[in-house]
Coordinates of C-alpha atoms and ligand atoms in Angstrom, one line a residue:
X595 CA 101.6 124.0 129.3
X596 CA 102.5 122.7 125.8
X597 CA 104.9 119.9 125.5
X598 CA 108.4 120.4 123.9
X599 CA 110.2 117.5 122.2
X600 CA 113.5 116.6 123.8
X601 CA 115.4 117.2 120.6
X602 CA 114.2 120.8 120.6
X603 CA 115.0 121.3 124.3
X604 CA 118.5 120.1 123.8
X605 CA 119.1 122.1 120.6
X606 CA 117.4 125.3 121.3
X607 CA 116.5 125.4 125.0
X608 CA 117.8 128.5 126.8
X609 CA 118.8 128.5 130.4
X610 CA 116.0 130.0 132.6
X611 CA 113.1 129.0 130.3
X612 CA 110.4 126.7 131.5
X613 CA 109.6 123.6 129.6
X614 CA 107.4 120.5 129.7
X615 CA 108.7 117.2 128.3
X616 CA 107.3 113.7 128.1
X617 CA 109.2 110.5 127.6
X618 CA 110.4 107.2 128.9
X619 CA 112.9 106.8 131.7
X620 CA 116.2 105.3 130.6
X621 CA 118.0 105.4 134.0
X622 CA 117.4 106.7 137.4
X623 CA 120.3 107.5 139.8
X624 CA 119.7 108.6 143.4
X625 CA 122.3 111.1 144.7
X626 CA 122.6 112.8 148.1
X627 CA 119.9 115.4 147.8
X628 CA 118.9 115.0 144.2
X629 CA 117.9 112.2 141.8
X630 CA 119.0 112.2 138.2
X631 CA 116.6 110.8 135.6
X632 CA 117.7 110.3 132.0
X633 CA 114.6 110.6 129.8
X634 CA 114.2 109.9 126.1
X635 CA 111.2 110.6 123.8
X636 CA 112.4 109.2 120.5
X637 CA 112.9 112.6 118.9
X638 CA 116.7 112.1 119.2
X639 CA 119.1 109.5 120.5
X640 CA 120.1 112.0 123.2
X641 CA 118.5 111.9 126.6
X642 CA 117.6 114.9 128.6
X643 CA 118.7 114.9 132.2
X644 CA 116.0 115.7 134.8
X645 CA 117.2 116.7 138.2
X646 CA 114.7 116.0 141.1
X647 CA 115.0 117.2 144.7
X648 CA 114.8 114.2 147.0
X649 CA 114.2 116.3 150.0
X650 CA 110.6 117.3 149.4
X651 CA 107.4 116.0 147.8
X652 CA 109.0 113.8 145.1
X653 CA 110.2 111.1 147.5
X654 CA 107.1 108.9 147.2
X655 CA 106.8 109.4 143.5
X656 CA 110.4 108.5 142.8
X657 CA 109.8 105.1 144.3
X658 CA 107.7 104.3 141.3
X659 CA 110.0 105.8 138.7
X660 CA 112.0 103.0 137.1
X661 CA 113.6 102.3 133.7
X662 CA 110.8 102.1 131.1
X663 CA 108.3 104.2 133.0
X664 CA 106.6 107.1 131.2
X665 CA 106.8 110.6 132.7
X666 CA 105.6 114.1 132.1
X667 CA 108.1 116.6 133.6
X668 CA 107.7 120.4 133.9
X669 CA 110.5 122.6 135.1
X670 CA 113.2 125.2 134.4
X671 CA 116.1 124.7 132.2
X672 CA 119.4 125.0 134.1
X673 CA 122.9 124.9 132.9
X674 CA 124.2 121.3 132.9
X675 CA 127.6 120.4 134.2
X676 CA 127.7 116.7 134.3
X677 CA 125.3 115.4 131.7
X678 CA 127.2 116.1 128.5
X679 CA 124.4 118.4 127.4
X680 CA 124.1 122.2 127.5
X681 CA 121.0 122.1 129.6
X682 CA 119.1 119.9 132.0
X683 CA 115.7 120.2 133.6
X684 CA 115.2 121.1 137.2
X685 CA 111.9 119.3 137.9
X686 CA 109.0 121.2 139.6
X687 CA 106.1 119.0 138.5
X688 CA 106.3 115.3 137.6
X689 CA 103.4 113.1 136.5
X690 CA 103.9 109.4 136.3
X691 CA 102.1 108.6 133.0
X692 CA 102.8 104.9 133.0
X693 CA 104.6 102.7 135.4
X694 CA 107.1 99.9 134.5
X695 CA 107.6 97.3 137.1
X696 CA 111.3 96.6 137.4
X697 CA 110.6 93.0 138.2
X698 CA 108.8 92.5 134.9
X699 CA 110.2 95.1 132.5
X700 CA 112.8 93.2 130.4
X701 CA 115.0 96.1 129.2
X702 CA 117.3 97.0 132.1
X703 CA 120.0 99.6 131.8
X704 CA 122.7 97.2 130.7
X705 CA 123.8 95.6 127.5
X706 CA 121.3 93.1 126.0
X707 CA 122.2 90.8 123.2
X708 CA 120.6 91.4 119.8
X709 CA 119.2 87.8 119.9
X710 CA 117.4 88.6 123.2
X711 CA 116.1 91.9 121.8
X712 CA 114.7 90.1 118.7
X713 CA 112.5 88.2 121.1
X714 CA 111.4 91.5 122.6
X715 CA 110.6 93.2 119.3
X716 CA 107.6 94.9 120.8
X717 CA 110.0 96.8 123.1
X718 CA 113.3 97.0 121.3
X719 CA 112.4 100.3 119.7
X720 CA 113.1 101.7 123.2
X721 CA 116.8 100.9 123.0
X722 CA 119.4 103.3 121.6
X723 CA 120.4 100.8 118.9
X724 CA 116.9 100.2 117.6
X725 CA 115.6 103.7 117.8
X726 CA 118.7 104.9 115.9
X727 CA 118.1 102.3 113.2
X728 CA 114.4 103.3 113.0
X729 CA 115.3 107.0 112.5
X730 CA 117.9 106.2 109.9
X731 CA 115.4 103.9 108.1
X732 CA 112.9 106.7 108.0
X733 CA 115.5 109.2 106.7
X734 CA 116.4 106.8 103.9
X735 CA 112.8 106.2 102.9
X736 CA 112.5 110.0 102.6
X737 CA 115.8 110.4 100.8
X738 CA 114.9 107.7 98.2
X739 CA 111.6 109.5 97.4
X740 CA 113.4 112.8 97.3
X741 CA 116.1 111.5 95.0
X742 CA 113.6 110.2 92.4
X743 CA 111.2 113.0 92.7
X744 CA 114.0 115.6 92.1
X745 CA 115.0 113.7 89.0
X746 CA 111.5 113.6 87.6
X747 CA 110.7 109.9 88.3
X748 CA 107.1 109.0 89.1
X749 CA 106.3 106.7 92.0
X750 CA 104.1 103.8 90.9
X751 CA 102.3 101.4 93.2
X752 CA 102.6 97.9 91.8
X753 CA 100.4 95.1 93.0
X754 CA 101.2 92.9 96.0
X755 CA 99.0 90.1 95.0
X756 CA 100.0 88.7 91.6
X757 CA 98.6 86.1 89.2
X758 CA 101.9 85.3 87.6
X759 CA 104.2 82.9 89.2
X760 CA 106.8 83.3 86.4
X761 CA 108.9 86.2 87.6
X762 CA 111.7 83.8 88.5
X763 CA 113.2 85.9 91.3
X764 CA 112.5 83.3 94.0
X765 CA 110.0 81.0 95.7
X766 CA 106.6 82.6 96.1
X767 CA 104.0 82.6 98.9
X768 CA 100.7 81.4 97.8
X769 CA 97.6 83.5 98.6
X770 CA 94.3 81.6 98.9
X771 CA 90.9 81.7 100.5
X772 CA 90.3 78.0 99.8
X773 CA 89.5 75.8 102.8
X774 CA 92.8 74.0 103.1
X775 CA 91.2 71.3 105.3
X776 CA 88.8 70.5 102.5
X777 CA 90.0 72.0 99.3
X778 CA 88.0 71.7 96.0
X779 CA 89.6 69.3 93.5
X780 CA 89.2 69.2 89.7
X781 CA 88.5 66.1 87.6
X782 CA 92.1 65.1 87.7
X783 CA 92.3 65.4 91.5
X784 CA 94.3 68.7 91.5
X785 CA 93.5 71.7 93.6
X786 CA 90.8 73.6 91.7
X787 CA 91.9 77.2 91.7
X788 CA 88.8 78.2 89.7
X789 CA 87.0 78.2 93.0
X790 CA 89.7 80.3 94.7
X791 CA 89.2 84.0 95.3
X792 CA 90.6 85.2 92.0
X793 CA 89.5 82.2 89.9
X794 CA 93.2 81.2 89.5
X795 CA 96.2 80.6 91.6
X796 CA 97.7 83.7 93.2
X797 CA 100.8 84.7 95.0
X798 CA 102.6 87.5 96.9
X799 CA 104.8 89.4 94.5
X800 CA 108.6 88.9 94.4
X801 CA 109.2 92.1 92.5
X802 CA 107.3 95.1 91.1
X803 CA 109.6 95.2 88.0
X804 CA 107.4 93.8 85.3
X805 CA 104.6 96.2 86.1
X806 CA 107.1 99.0 86.5
X807 CA 108.2 98.3 83.0
X808 CA 104.7 98.8 81.7
X809 CA 104.5 102.2 83.3
X810 CA 108.0 103.2 82.2
X811 CA 107.0 102.5 78.6
X812 CA 104.5 105.4 78.9
X813 CA 105.7 107.6 81.6
X814 CA 109.4 107.5 80.8
X815 CA 110.9 107.3 84.3
X816 CA 109.2 105.5 87.2
X817 CA 110.1 103.8 90.4
X818 CA 108.4 101.5 92.9
X819 CA 109.1 101.2 96.6
X820 CA 107.1 98.4 98.0
X821 CA 107.1 95.2 100.0
X822 CA 108.2 92.0 98.2
X823 CA 108.0 88.5 99.4
X824 CA 110.2 85.5 98.9
X825 CA 109.6 82.1 100.5
X826 CA 113.3 81.3 100.5
X827 CA 114.1 78.9 103.3
X828 CA 117.7 80.1 103.5
X829 CA 118.0 81.6 107.0
X830 CA 121.0 83.8 106.2
X831 CA 121.9 87.2 107.7
X832 CA 121.0 88.9 104.4
X833 CA 117.6 87.4 103.5
X834 CA 114.1 88.1 104.7
X835 CA 110.8 86.5 103.7
X836 CA 109.3 90.0 103.5
X837 CA 111.5 92.9 102.5
X838 CA 111.2 96.3 100.8
X839 CA 112.5 97.0 97.4
X840 CA 113.2 100.1 95.4
X841 CA 112.8 99.5 91.6
X842 CA 113.4 102.3 89.1
X843 CA 112.7 101.7 85.5
X844 CA 113.8 104.0 82.7
X845 CA 112.7 104.1 79.0
X846 CA 115.3 105.1 76.4
X847 CA 118.1 103.9 78.6
X848 CA 120.7 101.2 78.4
X849 CA 122.9 99.4 80.9
X850 CA 125.3 102.3 81.3
X851 CA 122.5 104.7 82.2
X852 CA 121.3 102.0 84.7
X853 CA 124.8 101.8 86.3
X854 CA 125.0 105.6 86.5
X855 CA 121.6 105.8 88.1
X856 CA 122.5 103.1 90.7
X857 CA 125.8 104.7 91.7
X858 CA 124.3 108.2 91.8
X859 CA 121.4 107.0 93.9
X860 CA 123.5 105.1 96.4
X861 CA 125.8 108.0 96.9
X862 CA 122.9 110.4 97.2
X863 CA 121.2 108.5 100.0
X864 CA 124.5 107.9 101.8
X865 CA 125.3 111.6 101.7
X866 CA 121.8 112.3 103.0
X867 CA 122.4 110.0 106.0
X868 CA 125.7 111.8 106.7
X869 CA 124.0 115.2 106.5
X870 CA 120.9 114.3 108.5
X871 CA 121.6 111.3 110.8
X872 CA 125.0 112.1 112.4
X873 CA 124.0 111.6 116.0
X874 CA 122.6 108.1 115.2
X875 CA 125.5 107.2 113.0
X876 CA 128.0 108.2 115.7
X877 CA 126.2 106.0 118.2
X878 CA 126.1 103.1 115.8
X879 CA 129.8 103.6 115.0
X880 CA 130.7 103.4 118.6
X881 CA 128.5 100.4 119.0
X882 CA 130.2 98.6 116.2
X883 CA 133.7 99.3 117.5
X884 CA 132.6 98.1 120.9
X885 CA 131.2 94.9 119.4
X886 CA 134.5 94.3 117.5
X887 CA 137.0 95.3 120.1
X888 CA 138.0 91.7 120.7
X889 CA 138.6 91.0 117.1
X890 CA 142.1 91.1 115.5
X891 CA 142.9 94.5 113.9
X892 CA 142.7 93.2 110.4
X893 CA 139.3 91.6 111.0
X894 CA 137.7 94.7 112.3
X895 CA 135.3 96.7 110.0
X896 CA 136.3 100.1 108.7
X897 CA 134.9 102.8 111.1
X898 CA 131.3 103.4 110.0
X899 CA 131.4 107.1 109.1
X900 CA 134.8 106.6 107.4
X901 CA 133.3 103.7 105.5
X902 CA 130.3 105.8 104.3
X903 CA 132.6 108.7 103.2
X904 CA 134.9 106.2 101.5
X905 CA 132.0 105.0 99.3
X906 CA 131.1 108.6 98.5
X907 CA 134.5 109.6 97.4
X908 CA 135.5 106.7 95.2
X909 CA 134.0 105.7 91.8
X910 CA 132.6 102.2 91.8
X911 CA 134.7 99.7 89.8
X912 CA 132.9 98.4 86.7
X913 CA 133.9 95.0 85.3
X914 CA 132.3 92.1 83.5
X915 CA 131.4 88.8 85.0
X916 CA 134.1 87.2 82.8
X917 CA 136.8 89.5 84.2
X918 CA 135.5 88.7 87.7
X919 CA 135.8 85.0 87.1
X920 CA 139.3 85.5 86.0
X921 CA 140.2 87.4 89.1
X922 CA 138.5 84.9 91.4
X923 CA 140.1 81.9 89.8
X924 CA 143.5 83.3 90.4
X925 CA 142.7 84.5 93.9
X926 CA 144.4 83.1 96.9
X927 CA 141.3 81.8 98.7
X928 CA 140.2 80.0 95.5
X929 CA 143.6 78.4 94.9
X930 CA 143.9 77.4 98.6
X931 CA 140.2 76.2 98.5
X932 CA 139.3 78.6 101.3
X933 CA 136.1 79.6 99.5
X934 CA 133.2 77.4 100.5
X935 CA 132.3 77.3 96.8
X936 CA 135.5 77.1 94.8
X937 CA 135.2 78.7 91.4
X938 CA 135.9 76.1 88.8
X939 CA 135.2 78.1 85.7
X940 CA 133.0 80.3 83.6
X941 CA 129.3 80.0 84.3
X942 CA 129.4 79.6 88.0
X943 CA 126.9 81.7 90.0
X944 CA 128.7 84.0 92.4
X945 CA 128.2 83.5 96.1
X946 CA 128.4 86.4 98.6
X947 CA 131.9 85.2 99.6
X948 CA 133.1 85.8 96.1
X949 CA 131.3 89.1 95.8
X950 CA 132.9 90.3 99.1
X951 CA 136.3 89.2 98.0
X952 CA 136.1 91.3 94.9
X953 CA 134.9 94.3 96.8
X954 CA 136.8 94.1 100.1
X955 CA 140.1 92.5 99.0
X956 CA 140.6 93.0 95.3
X957 CA 139.1 96.4 94.3
X958 CA 138.6 97.8 97.8
X959 CA 135.7 99.8 96.5
X960 CA 132.1 98.9 95.5
X961 CA 132.0 97.0 92.3
X962 CA 129.4 96.8 89.5
X963 CA 129.5 93.4 87.7
X964 CA 128.0 93.3 84.2
X965 CA 127.3 90.8 81.4
X966 CA 126.5 87.6 83.4
X967 CA 125.9 84.3 81.7
X968 CA 122.3 84.2 80.6
X969 CA 121.7 80.8 82.3
X970 CA 122.0 82.3 85.8
X971 CA 119.9 85.3 85.1
X972 CA 116.2 86.1 84.5
X973 CA 114.5 85.7 81.1
X974 CA 113.8 89.4 80.6
X975 CA 117.5 90.6 80.5
X976 CA 118.8 91.9 77.2
X977 CA 120.8 89.3 75.3
X978 CA 124.3 90.2 74.2
X979 CA 125.4 89.4 70.6
X980 CA 127.8 86.7 71.9
X981 CA 124.8 84.5 72.5
X982 CA 126.1 83.6 76.0
X983 CA 125.7 86.7 78.2
X984 CA 123.0 89.2 79.1
X985 CA 123.2 92.8 80.0
X986 CA 122.8 92.3 83.7
X987 CA 124.4 94.6 86.3
X988 CA 124.8 93.8 90.0
X989 CA 126.1 96.3 92.5
X990 CA 128.3 94.7 95.1
X991 CA 129.0 96.4 98.4
X992 CA 131.5 95.7 101.2
X993 CA 130.0 93.6 104.1
X994 CA 126.8 93.1 102.1
X995 CA 127.7 91.5 98.8
X996 CA 124.9 92.1 96.3
X997 CA 122.9 95.2 97.2
X998 CA 121.4 95.9 93.7
X999 CA 120.4 93.6 90.9
X1000 CA 119.5 95.1 87.6
X1001 CA 119.7 95.0 83.9
X1002 CA 118.8 96.4 80.5
X1003 CA 115.6 94.6 79.4
X1004 CA 115.2 92.7 76.2
X1005 CA 113.1 94.9 74.0
X1006 CA 113.0 92.7 71.0
X1007 CA 109.8 90.7 70.8
X1008 CA 111.2 87.6 69.0
X1009 CA 114.2 87.3 71.3
X1010 CA 112.1 87.7 74.4
X1011 CA 109.5 85.2 73.1
X1012 CA 112.2 82.6 72.3
X1013 CA 113.9 83.0 75.7
X1014 CA 110.6 82.7 77.5
X1015 CA 109.9 79.4 75.7
X1016 CA 113.4 78.1 76.5
X1017 CA 112.9 78.9 80.1
X1018 CA 109.4 77.4 80.2
X1019 CA 107.6 80.7 81.1
X1020 CA 104.0 80.3 80.1
X1021 CA 102.9 82.8 77.5
X1022 CA 99.3 82.7 78.9
X1023 CA 100.3 84.4 82.1
X1024 CA 102.7 86.9 80.5
X1025 CA 100.9 87.9 77.3
X1026 CA 100.6 91.5 78.6
X1027 CA 104.3 91.8 79.2
X1028 CA 105.1 90.5 75.8
X1029 CA 102.6 92.9 74.2
X1030 CA 104.7 95.9 75.3
X1031 CA 107.4 94.6 72.9
X1032 CA 104.9 94.7 70.1
X1033 CA 103.7 98.3 70.5
X1034 CA 106.3 101.0 70.6
X1035 CA 109.1 98.9 72.2
X1036 CA 112.2 100.9 73.2
X1037 CA 115.4 100.1 75.0
X1038 CA 114.9 100.4 78.7
X1039 CA 116.6 99.4 81.9
X1040 CA 116.1 99.3 85.7
X1041 CA 117.2 97.7 88.9
X1042 CA 116.1 96.5 92.3
X1043 CA 117.7 97.8 95.5
X1044 CA 117.0 95.8 98.6
X1045 CA 116.1 98.4 101.1
X1046 CA 117.2 96.4 104.2
X1047 CA 120.5 95.6 102.6
X1048 CA 121.1 99.4 102.2
X1049 CA 120.2 99.8 105.9
X1050 CA 122.5 97.0 106.9
X1051 CA 125.3 98.9 105.2
X1052 CA 124.5 102.3 106.6
X1053 CA 124.1 101.1 110.2
X1054 CA 126.9 98.5 110.2
X1055 CA 124.6 96.0 111.7
X1056 CA 125.4 92.4 111.0
X1057 CA 122.0 90.7 110.7
X1058 CA 119.1 91.8 108.4
X1059 CA 116.7 90.8 111.2
X1060 CA 117.9 93.9 113.1
X1061 CA 117.2 96.5 110.4
X1062 CA 113.5 96.0 109.9
X1063 CA 111.2 96.5 112.9
X1064 CA 109.4 93.1 112.6
X1065 CA 111.4 90.6 110.5
X1066 CA 109.7 87.8 108.7
X1067 CA 112.0 84.7 108.5
X1068 CA 111.3 81.0 108.5
X1069 CA 109.6 79.9 111.7
X1070 CA 109.3 83.4 113.0
X1071 CA 106.1 85.3 112.9
X1072 CA 105.6 86.5 116.5
X1073 CA 104.9 90.2 116.3
Ligands
LIG244 P1 120.6 87.1 96.5 O1 121.4 86.5 95.4 O2 121.3 88.0 97.4 O3 119.5 86.3 97.1 P2 118.8 88.0 94.3 O4 119.7 87.8 93.2 O5 117.8 87.0 94.6 O6 119.7 88.3 95.6 P3 117.3 90.1 93.1 O7 116.2 89.1 92.7 O8 118.2 90.6 92.1 O9 118.2 89.4 94.2 O10 116.6 91.2 94.0 C1 117.1 92.6 94.0 C2 117.7 93.0 95.3 O11 116.8 92.7 96.4 C3 118.9 92.3 95.7 O12 120.1 92.9 95.1 C4 118.9 92.5 97.2 O13 119.4 93.7 97.6 C5 117.5 92.4 97.6 N1 117.1 91.1 98.0 C6 116.9 89.9 97.3 N2 116.4 88.9 98.1 C7 116.3 89.4 99.3 C8 115.8 88.9 100.6 N3 115.4 87.6 100.6 N4 115.8 89.7 101.7 C9 116.2 91.0 101.6 N5 116.7 91.6 100.4 C10 116.7 90.8 99.3
LIG245 MN1 117.8 85.6 96.2

């Protein structure tokens, strides 16, 4: 008999039909004449209940059925009274596909801490929390591609290994095949990268933007969706050493088009999650409320689904950095020195505590901040006429802080060239980027959305290590 996925059984299964399901045991409960096995196969967060007679042949087999074991079960669908589902399976044939020794299997049917589960990353997919996150992650990958495809953007694969170390977005990981125990040296005693694989120093990319710009200046609208790497030794709940970034880039566009695209995209994918991931979102909502039940009422998060709808229904506030500094300087936590970094004046880089204050306390809606001081932003951002600010735009979200960083790009050759010199960015490694400003240069803009930050927001999880299957962080490379 052909296998049916549990999702289909629960949604479409009719009482009286015979089915075969395969999955992993979540719980087993022995009753008087029957045993109840809750089985999950990953197709949905919901388990199917299997009812087994304990009076006959199954007695011996049931002794080996424990949480984590894999089963194949054939039987008739019967109406379910107690399981919370429409139907359950009355087992007639059970095969034990894979045992799980209860003395060794680490995931028992009780609450495990997220810290514990991080150490069991090879098994944590089997929990409700992590399978829900994995399904939502998938849905969001799909939604991102659908959004851009439907709008006529082309997906571009940008390189993961890069020869330029000048992108300025963060510390880079070096890539080398040199023998580090006996590296070749040049005449001055420095490492001789001429003998390295590429004949020059190479790194893992921190962003696909620069290459995406090249493509946008021919194809019009493009986006990348790839892994990016930053050797930041910061160990926060919002930073990974390896994360996924979505980077659209549009020719013939300015910072306002960029903000519109960012807001439209975020709302589109959130709507997609609400339309397609409700079972998982409801589970994560309950989970978060459970987690926060000991907190004071005003410290609790907004209910997850309400929070997602709230973002959908309200326009994002759009203000300049200068206005934000004004608000922050006059804010209570700044005056009472409750911020870890007190804002002294114009020019300060904003920390996530400031970003969250603006979003959560002041505007109570996502905020797009624009026109940052040029000294705290990258060399490629379009310079404003005031000589002090650039056309940057960062999208700030509740609970997350910065979720998107973007800008209109400097399209003027001379201005870009001068700024690169000021910021000591070697022309030799960036000549190709500069050339695009010589040949048919046009206004263009784009942004980077950190995919895991989006998933943090959608799932209400508190730590970025829990929204990517195998997190890469300092001192952590187990799986
Ligand atoms: P932050 O100030 O939060 O470190 P950033 O200014 O370095 O961010 P950008 O260089 O603008 O970030 O990168 C674009 C987006 O990529 C950010 O808005 C964020 O969503 C995401 N991002 C940046 N660094 C990380 C990281 N280490 N781990 C996960 N996501 C990141
Ligand atoms: Mn950073």
